[in-house]
Amino acid sequence: MLDPFSGSGTTVISAEQEGVQGLGVDVHPFVTRVASAKLNWRADASIMRERAQDVLREVEREREVRLPDSPLIGKCYPDLASLTSLLRIRDAVERLRKGDEYDELLWLVMVSIIRVCSPAGTAQWQYVLPNKTKSRVAEPLGAFEARVELFVDDMLQMQHFADHPRARIIGADARTLDGVDDGWADLILTSPPYANNFDYADATRLEQTFLGEVSGWGDLKPLRKSLMKSATQHMGGWDAAEAFDSPLLIPIRDELIEVYSKLEAIRKTKGGNKAYHLMVAGYFLDSAQIWEALRRVSAPGVKVCYVVGDSAPYGIHVPVERWLGELALSAGFKEWSFEKVRDRNTKWKNRKHTHPLHEGRLWIEG
Ligand SMILES: C[S@@+](CC[C@H](N)C(=O)[O-])C[C@H]1O[C@@H](n2cnc3c(N)ncnc32)[C@H](O)[C@@H]1O
């Protein structure tokens, strides 16, 4: 089973439970690190607990911490004592590294409490909303200890599957799938980015800022450039001619140009002035490249389950599953069908359109 957008690794972990050889690919280095850390569930639970206690003892030494010079961190952690405690956990995890799998498990425990210890409005893997507050804020040391126990429980549960094949995660671009062998996959199961303006670079900004990996908005630029184009923030400096000149988009070119032109025109009448026309063109050019790459790594008779949602930026409907299906056939797959799972129209409601949207599974075979 190959997941070309494996994120935090849900599908590859399920593959391990099912006894299926799993391979995950994601281009986002932070997310790839999270997934790879999770794959260390075979580690010894009692050593994990001991190593966590070492971290807490190191925190008690109350070493000096350097406060991050970041307005975002200042806004998200107004309580200095709590922030200091969280930073001490971060530093202790780094200082006590031994070069083994517990390093990464403890890193992930630490990462997993960054949000819950902030009063800022945050959701799991969502943008930070520093101007909103949440009602329950965790205390860092207690949160760390509780998370260790949660990890240990999960590890012990998973260890029933210890003799199943090990999954792997590769940091690579789904548009090329470098590092994945030709004909490798019998099954492709994935939840790709939707064309709905969600920015996966921004999604991890709080964690990456806290860890000192980025210090401001501009530092996310290289990551944004590497992501599949699915948000207007990804489109800076990109020329849509690349899409319209590409032979890969021939099957949908006329319809795409029509949607593109409508979006370009309507944009001028909207306050937000968002470049959805570019986003849509970029999204389908990237998707066409992804189907080519997936064809290369697929065994004959492959089955692909691609979770998709359609979208309607500025109320202009984009028939996502049909266009993706047509591009997949053009890349050499044999047939496509769509199985609706649910209706939705939440994301765009605030943009005052009522176009009914849905979400479901695009099945591709052959
Ligand atoms: C909907 S999420 C996948 C969530 C995943 N199923 C999970 O359990 O966490 C989409 C993922 O696509 C990744 N992504 C975006 N552009 C990519 C690209 N060009 N190549 C590979 N992965 C990419 C993002 O980093 C994000 O993790």
Short mmCIF file of C-alpha atoms and ligand atoms in Angstrom, two decimals:
data_model
loop_
_atom_site.label_atom_id
_atom_site.label_comp_id
_atom_site.label_asym_id
_atom_site.label_seq_id
_atom_site.Cartn_x
_atom_site.Cartn_y
_atom_site.Cartn_z
CA MET A 1 0.00 0.00 0.00
CA LEU A 2 1.39 3.35 -1.02
CA ASP A 3 0.17 6.66 0.40
CA PRO A 4 1.70 9.50 -1.65
CA PHE A 5 0.36 12.12 0.83
CA SER A 6 0.96 10.26 4.05
CA GLY A 7 0.90 13.23 6.46
CA SER A 8 1.14 12.05 10.03
CA GLY A 9 0.99 8.43 8.90
CA THR A 10 -2.55 7.16 9.54
CA THR A 11 -2.67 4.87 6.52
CA VAL A 12 0.80 3.37 6.90
CA ILE A 13 0.08 2.55 10.55
CA SER A 14 -3.18 0.88 9.48
CA ALA A 15 -1.19 -1.07 6.90
CA GLU A 16 1.05 -2.29 9.69
CA GLN A 17 -1.99 -3.41 11.66
CA GLU A 18 -3.36 -5.24 8.64
CA GLY A 19 -0.10 -7.00 7.87
CA VAL A 20 0.32 -5.11 4.61
CA GLN A 21 3.65 -3.63 3.48
CA GLY A 22 3.13 0.13 3.69
CA LEU A 23 5.05 3.03 2.19
CA GLY A 24 4.24 6.66 2.92
CA VAL A 25 5.47 9.70 1.02
CA ASP A 26 5.11 13.31 2.10
CA VAL A 27 7.03 16.41 1.08
CA HIS A 28 6.56 18.31 4.35
CA PRO A 29 9.66 17.58 6.48
CA PHE A 30 8.03 18.31 9.82
CA VAL A 31 5.02 16.11 9.06
CA THR A 32 7.29 13.35 7.74
CA ARG A 33 9.24 13.47 10.98
CA VAL A 34 6.02 13.08 12.98
CA ALA A 35 4.99 10.02 10.94
CA SER A 36 8.46 8.47 11.16
CA ALA A 37 8.51 8.98 14.93
CA LYS A 38 5.17 7.14 15.23
CA LEU A 39 6.61 4.17 13.37
CA ASN A 40 8.86 3.55 16.41
CA TRP A 41 5.94 1.91 18.27
CA ARG A 42 7.88 -1.36 18.57
CA ALA A 43 10.19 0.27 21.14
CA ASP A 44 10.20 -0.99 24.74
CA ALA A 45 7.47 0.72 26.80
CA SER A 46 9.38 0.55 30.09
CA ILE A 47 12.48 2.15 28.54
CA MET A 48 10.20 4.82 27.10
CA ARG A 49 8.90 5.58 30.60
CA GLU A 50 12.43 5.68 32.06
CA ARG A 51 13.65 8.00 29.33
CA ALA A 52 10.66 10.29 29.93
CA GLN A 53 11.56 10.42 33.63
CA ASP A 54 15.13 11.41 32.65
CA VAL A 55 13.62 14.32 30.70
CA LEU A 56 11.55 15.42 33.69
CA ARG A 57 14.58 15.23 36.01
CA GLU A 58 16.55 17.31 33.54
CA VAL A 59 13.73 19.89 33.51
CA GLU A 60 13.91 20.09 37.33
CA ARG A 61 17.51 21.30 37.04
CA GLU A 62 15.98 24.58 35.88
CA ARG A 63 18.64 25.42 33.34
CA GLU A 64 18.51 28.78 31.68
CA VAL A 65 16.22 28.98 28.67
CA ARG A 66 16.39 31.35 25.74
CA LEU A 67 12.97 32.79 25.02
CA PRO A 68 12.16 32.68 21.30
CA ASP A 69 12.19 36.08 19.68
CA SER A 70 8.85 35.53 17.98
CA PRO A 71 5.67 37.59 18.19
CA LEU A 72 3.63 34.44 17.53
CA ILE A 73 5.11 32.65 20.55
CA GLY A 74 4.66 35.76 22.68
CA LYS A 75 0.99 35.91 21.71
CA CYS A 76 0.34 32.21 22.14
CA TYR A 77 2.09 31.84 25.53
CA PRO A 78 1.27 34.86 27.68
CA ASP A 79 2.10 32.93 30.88
CA LEU A 80 5.88 33.10 31.15
CA ALA A 81 6.17 30.32 33.74
CA SER A 82 4.29 27.92 31.50
CA LEU A 83 6.29 28.91 28.44
CA THR A 84 9.56 28.48 30.35
CA SER A 85 8.52 25.04 31.50
CA LEU A 86 7.59 24.02 27.96
CA LEU A 87 10.90 25.32 26.61
CA ARG A 88 12.77 23.40 29.31
CA ILE A 89 11.04 20.21 28.17
CA ARG A 90 12.02 20.98 24.59
CA ASP A 91 15.64 21.61 25.58
CA ALA A 92 15.84 18.55 27.84
CA VAL A 93 14.57 16.29 25.04
CA GLU A 94 17.33 17.67 22.80
CA ARG A 95 20.05 17.49 25.44
CA LEU A 96 19.33 13.87 26.37
CA ARG A 97 19.40 12.51 22.82
CA LYS A 98 21.16 9.15 22.56
CA GLY A 99 20.74 8.49 18.86
CA ASP A 100 17.97 5.89 19.19
CA GLU A 101 14.22 5.56 18.59
CA TYR A 102 13.32 6.94 22.05
CA ASP A 103 14.78 10.31 20.99
CA GLU A 104 12.14 10.64 18.30
CA LEU A 105 9.30 9.28 20.43
CA LEU A 106 10.09 11.83 23.15
CA TRP A 107 10.44 14.55 20.54
CA LEU A 108 6.92 13.67 19.38
CA VAL A 109 5.56 13.67 22.95
CA MET A 110 7.00 17.16 23.35
CA VAL A 111 5.62 18.32 19.98
CA SER A 112 2.19 16.93 20.85
CA ILE A 113 1.81 19.19 23.91
CA ILE A 114 2.82 22.46 22.24
CA ARG A 115 -0.77 23.36 21.33
CA VAL A 116 -2.57 22.07 24.38
CA CYS A 117 -0.34 24.22 26.61
CA SER A 118 -1.30 27.43 24.82
CA PRO A 119 -4.47 29.36 25.62
CA ALA A 120 -4.57 30.51 21.98
CA GLY A 121 -7.38 29.15 19.87
CA THR A 122 -5.87 26.23 18.03
CA ALA A 123 -7.23 23.07 16.59
CA GLN A 124 -5.39 19.87 15.84
CA TRP A 125 -3.21 20.49 12.78
CA GLN A 126 -4.95 23.77 12.09
CA TYR A 127 -3.89 27.35 11.87
CA VAL A 128 -3.28 29.21 15.09
CA LEU A 129 -5.91 31.73 16.06
CA PRO A 130 -4.11 33.79 18.70
CA ASN A 131 -7.02 36.18 19.08
CA LYS A 132 -9.33 33.40 20.17
CA THR A 133 -8.86 31.57 23.43
CA LYS A 134 -9.64 28.05 24.53
CA SER A 135 -11.12 27.18 27.87
CA ARG A 136 -8.82 24.37 28.99
CA VAL A 137 -5.07 24.95 28.92
CA ALA A 138 -2.74 22.17 30.00
CA GLU A 139 0.20 22.61 32.35
CA PRO A 140 3.37 21.46 30.51
CA LEU A 141 4.88 18.96 32.97
CA GLY A 142 1.53 17.27 33.65
CA ALA A 143 0.72 17.26 29.95
CA PHE A 144 4.08 15.70 29.12
CA GLU A 145 3.64 12.91 31.68
CA ALA A 146 0.07 12.22 30.57
CA ARG A 147 1.12 12.05 26.93
CA VAL A 148 3.91 9.62 27.72
CA GLU A 149 1.31 7.30 29.24
CA LEU A 150 -0.90 7.69 26.17
CA PHE A 151 2.06 6.84 23.94
CA VAL A 152 2.93 3.84 26.08
CA ASP A 153 -0.68 2.57 25.88
CA ASP A 154 -0.66 2.98 22.10
CA MET A 155 2.71 1.26 21.80
CA LEU A 156 1.54 -1.72 23.85
CA GLN A 157 -1.66 -2.01 21.79
CA MET A 158 0.28 -1.86 18.55
CA GLN A 159 2.81 -4.42 19.73
CA HIS A 160 0.26 -7.19 19.02
CA PHE A 161 1.27 -6.55 15.41
CA ALA A 162 5.02 -6.54 16.06
CA ASP A 163 5.73 -9.36 13.61
CA HIS A 164 3.92 -7.62 10.72
CA PRO A 165 5.95 -5.99 7.93
CA ARG A 166 7.42 -2.62 8.84
CA ALA A 167 6.13 0.46 7.05
CA ARG A 168 8.45 3.14 5.74
CA ILE A 169 8.10 6.88 5.23
CA ILE A 170 10.00 8.76 2.53
CA GLY A 171 10.35 12.53 2.32
CA ALA A 172 9.59 13.11 -1.37
CA ASP A 173 7.31 14.92 -3.77
CA ALA A 174 4.19 13.09 -4.93
CA ARG A 175 4.67 14.70 -8.36
CA THR A 176 7.82 12.62 -8.94
CA LEU A 177 7.76 9.91 -6.24
CA ASP A 178 11.54 9.72 -6.34
CA GLY A 179 12.70 6.78 -4.27
CA VAL A 180 9.63 4.63 -5.02
CA ASP A 181 10.37 1.71 -7.35
CA ASP A 182 8.53 1.23 -10.65
CA GLY A 183 5.51 -1.05 -10.28
CA TRP A 184 5.83 -1.17 -6.46
CA ALA A 185 2.23 -0.52 -5.37
CA ASP A 186 -0.76 -2.90 -5.58
CA LEU A 187 -2.91 -0.48 -3.63
CA ILE A 188 -2.78 3.31 -3.35
CA LEU A 189 -4.79 4.80 -0.54
CA THR A 190 -4.55 8.50 0.09
CA SER A 191 -6.09 11.73 1.26
CA PRO A 192 -4.46 14.40 -0.92
CA PRO A 193 -4.72 18.16 -0.40
CA TYR A 194 -8.06 19.48 -1.71
CA ALA A 195 -8.27 22.55 -3.91
CA ASN A 196 -9.74 24.42 -0.97
CA ASN A 197 -7.09 26.89 0.07
CA PHE A 198 -5.75 25.03 3.07
CA ASP A 199 -2.07 25.83 3.51
CA TYR A 200 -0.15 22.86 4.94
CA ALA A 201 2.87 25.09 5.55
CA ASP A 202 0.90 27.39 7.80
CA ALA A 203 -0.71 24.43 9.55
CA THR A 204 2.50 23.58 11.42
CA ARG A 205 3.72 27.15 11.95
CA LEU A 206 3.15 27.16 15.71
CA GLU A 207 5.13 23.96 16.26
CA GLN A 208 7.93 24.91 13.88
CA THR A 209 8.23 28.37 15.40
CA PHE A 210 8.32 26.90 18.89
CA LEU A 211 11.07 24.51 17.82
CA GLY A 212 13.04 27.38 16.27
CA GLU A 213 12.78 25.93 12.75
CA VAL A 214 11.05 29.03 11.40
CA SER A 215 10.89 32.50 12.84
CA GLY A 216 8.33 34.23 10.68
CA TRP A 217 5.89 34.00 7.84
CA GLY A 218 8.64 34.44 5.21
CA ASP A 219 10.52 31.36 6.44
CA LEU A 220 7.63 29.19 5.25
CA LYS A 221 8.28 30.20 1.66
CA PRO A 222 10.56 27.29 0.66
CA LEU A 223 8.14 24.80 2.20
CA ARG A 224 5.21 26.39 0.35
CA LYS A 225 7.12 26.11 -2.92
CA SER A 226 7.59 22.39 -2.37
CA LEU A 227 3.91 21.65 -1.66
CA MET A 228 1.31 20.68 -4.20
CA LYS A 229 -0.49 23.87 -5.27
CA SER A 230 -3.72 23.86 -3.31
CA ALA A 231 -3.87 27.31 -1.71
CA THR A 232 -3.55 30.84 -3.04
CA GLN A 233 -0.54 31.31 -0.72
CA HIS A 234 1.28 28.72 -2.86
CA MET A 235 0.93 30.65 -6.08
CA GLY A 236 3.44 33.52 -5.75
CA GLY A 237 5.45 33.99 -8.96
CA TRP A 238 3.73 31.12 -10.79
CA ASP A 239 2.60 31.57 -14.38
CA ALA A 240 -0.56 29.74 -15.49
CA ALA A 241 0.90 29.39 -19.00
CA GLU A 242 2.77 26.42 -17.54
CA ALA A 243 -0.58 24.67 -17.11
CA PHE A 244 -2.19 25.73 -20.37
CA ASP A 245 0.89 24.79 -22.41
CA SER A 246 1.22 21.39 -20.79
CA PRO A 247 0.12 18.38 -22.87
CA LEU A 248 -0.80 16.68 -19.59
CA LEU A 249 -3.87 18.91 -19.23
CA ILE A 250 -5.26 18.38 -22.75
CA PRO A 251 -8.20 16.23 -21.53
CA ILE A 252 -9.62 19.06 -19.41
CA ARG A 253 -8.03 22.13 -20.96
CA ASP A 254 -11.15 23.78 -22.44
CA GLU A 255 -13.21 23.39 -19.29
CA LEU A 256 -10.29 24.48 -17.13
CA ILE A 257 -9.81 27.64 -19.18
CA GLU A 258 -13.50 28.44 -18.77
CA VAL A 259 -13.35 28.08 -14.97
CA TYR A 260 -10.04 29.94 -14.86
CA SER A 261 -11.44 32.89 -16.81
CA LYS A 262 -14.56 33.10 -14.63
CA LEU A 263 -12.44 33.08 -11.48
CA GLU A 264 -10.08 35.68 -12.87
CA ALA A 265 -12.99 37.97 -13.74
CA ILE A 266 -14.95 37.55 -10.51
CA ARG A 267 -11.81 38.13 -8.45
CA LYS A 268 -11.78 41.80 -9.44
CA THR A 269 -15.22 42.24 -7.90
CA LYS A 270 -14.22 40.71 -4.55
CA GLY A 271 -12.54 42.43 -1.65
CA GLY A 272 -10.22 39.54 -0.83
CA ASN A 273 -8.86 39.51 -4.40
CA LYS A 274 -7.65 35.94 -4.12
CA ALA A 275 -5.87 34.21 -6.98
CA TYR A 276 -8.15 31.15 -7.07
CA HIS A 277 -7.79 31.05 -10.86
CA LEU A 278 -4.08 30.33 -10.45
CA MET A 279 -4.69 27.90 -7.61
CA VAL A 280 -7.11 25.83 -9.70
CA ALA A 281 -4.80 25.75 -12.75
CA GLY A 282 -1.82 24.84 -10.57
CA TYR A 283 -3.80 22.21 -8.68
CA PHE A 284 -4.74 20.31 -11.83
CA LEU A 285 -1.30 20.57 -13.43
CA ASP A 286 0.19 19.12 -10.23
CA SER A 287 -2.53 16.46 -10.15
CA ALA A 288 -1.74 15.43 -13.73
CA GLN A 289 1.92 15.04 -12.79
CA ILE A 290 0.91 13.03 -9.73
CA TRP A 291 -1.11 10.58 -11.86
CA GLU A 292 1.90 10.12 -14.16
CA ALA A 293 4.11 9.40 -11.15
CA LEU A 294 1.50 7.08 -9.62
CA ARG A 295 1.17 5.17 -12.89
CA ARG A 296 4.93 4.59 -12.91
CA VAL A 297 4.96 3.14 -9.38
CA SER A 298 1.75 1.10 -9.79
CA ALA A 299 1.64 -2.61 -10.52
CA PRO A 300 -0.72 -3.71 -13.31
CA GLY A 301 -4.26 -4.06 -11.93
CA VAL A 302 -3.63 -1.52 -9.16
CA LYS A 303 -6.52 -0.16 -7.14
CA VAL A 304 -6.42 3.50 -6.11
CA CYS A 305 -8.62 5.11 -3.47
CA TYR A 306 -8.22 8.88 -3.63
CA VAL A 307 -10.27 10.85 -1.10
CA VAL A 308 -11.56 14.00 -2.78
CA GLY A 309 -13.81 16.93 -2.19
CA ASP A 310 -14.99 19.32 -4.87
CA SER A 311 -14.81 23.05 -4.35
CA ALA A 312 -16.43 26.28 -5.43
CA PRO A 313 -14.14 29.26 -4.82
CA TYR A 314 -16.07 32.51 -5.26
CA GLY A 315 -19.07 30.26 -6.01
CA ILE A 316 -17.57 28.91 -9.26
CA HIS A 317 -17.91 25.14 -9.17
CA VAL A 318 -14.86 23.02 -9.94
CA PRO A 319 -15.82 19.41 -10.85
CA VAL A 320 -12.82 17.99 -9.05
CA GLU A 321 -13.50 14.25 -9.12
CA ARG A 322 -14.43 14.19 -12.80
CA TRP A 323 -11.36 16.17 -13.84
CA LEU A 324 -9.12 14.03 -11.65
CA GLY A 325 -10.71 10.88 -13.08
CA GLU A 326 -10.14 12.06 -16.65
CA LEU A 327 -6.52 12.98 -15.92
CA ALA A 328 -5.97 9.55 -14.35
CA LEU A 329 -7.25 7.81 -17.50
CA SER A 330 -5.00 9.98 -19.60
CA ALA A 331 -2.03 8.86 -17.46
CA GLY A 332 -2.82 5.25 -18.34
CA PHE A 333 -5.22 4.03 -15.64
CA LYS A 334 -8.19 2.04 -16.94
CA GLU A 335 -11.32 3.32 -15.19
CA TRP A 336 -12.61 5.67 -12.55
CA SER A 337 -15.73 5.97 -10.43
CA PHE A 338 -16.83 8.19 -7.57
CA GLU A 339 -18.45 7.06 -4.35
CA LYS A 340 -19.94 9.96 -2.41
CA VAL A 341 -19.46 9.83 1.34
CA ARG A 342 -21.01 13.11 2.46
CA ASP A 343 -22.30 16.49 1.43
CA ARG A 344 -20.55 19.60 2.65
CA ASN A 345 -20.49 23.29 2.21
CA THR A 346 -18.81 24.65 5.24
CA LYS A 347 -15.51 26.05 4.07
CA TRP A 348 -17.01 28.43 1.56
CA LYS A 349 -20.18 29.37 3.41
CA ASN A 350 -18.59 32.51 4.78
CA ARG A 351 -17.86 33.54 1.19
CA LYS A 352 -21.56 33.74 0.55
CA HIS A 353 -22.17 31.03 -1.94
CA THR A 354 -24.52 28.14 -1.61
CA HIS A 355 -23.11 25.74 -4.15
CA PRO A 356 -23.65 22.22 -2.79
CA LEU A 357 -20.36 20.41 -2.36
CA HIS A 358 -19.53 16.82 -1.55
CA GLU A 359 -16.72 14.60 -0.49
CA GLY A 360 -16.03 10.97 -1.21
CA ARG A 361 -13.76 8.34 -2.69
CA LEU A 362 -12.47 8.47 -6.21
CA TRP A 363 -11.74 4.87 -7.19
CA ILE A 364 -9.26 4.30 -9.98
CA GLU A 365 -8.41 0.89 -11.34
CA GLY A 366 -6.20 -0.91 -13.76
C1 LIG B 1 -4.82 15.66 3.80
S1 LIG B 1 -3.12 15.61 4.27
C2 LIG B 1 -2.84 13.90 4.54
C3 LIG B 1 -3.28 13.49 5.92
C4 LIG B 1 -2.91 12.08 6.27
N1 LIG B 1 -3.86 11.14 5.73
C5 LIG B 1 -2.77 11.91 7.78
O1 LIG B 1 -3.27 10.95 8.34
O2 LIG B 1 -2.13 12.75 8.43
C6 LIG B 1 -2.27 16.00 2.79
C7 LIG B 1 -0.76 15.92 2.92
O3 LIG B 1 -0.20 16.18 1.63
C8 LIG B 1 1.10 16.68 1.84
N2 LIG B 1 1.62 17.25 0.59
C9 LIG B 1 1.35 18.44 0.02
N3 LIG B 1 2.01 18.58 -1.13
C10 LIG B 1 2.70 17.44 -1.33
C11 LIG B 1 3.56 16.97 -2.37
N4 LIG B 1 3.85 17.72 -3.43
N5 LIG B 1 4.07 15.73 -2.25
C12 LIG B 1 3.80 14.95 -1.17
N6 LIG B 1 3.03 15.36 -0.16
C13 LIG B 1 2.47 16.57 -0.23
C14 LIG B 1 0.92 17.66 2.99
O4 LIG B 1 2.16 17.91 3.63
C15 LIG B 1 -0.09 16.91 3.87
O5 LIG B 1 0.58 16.20 4.87
#
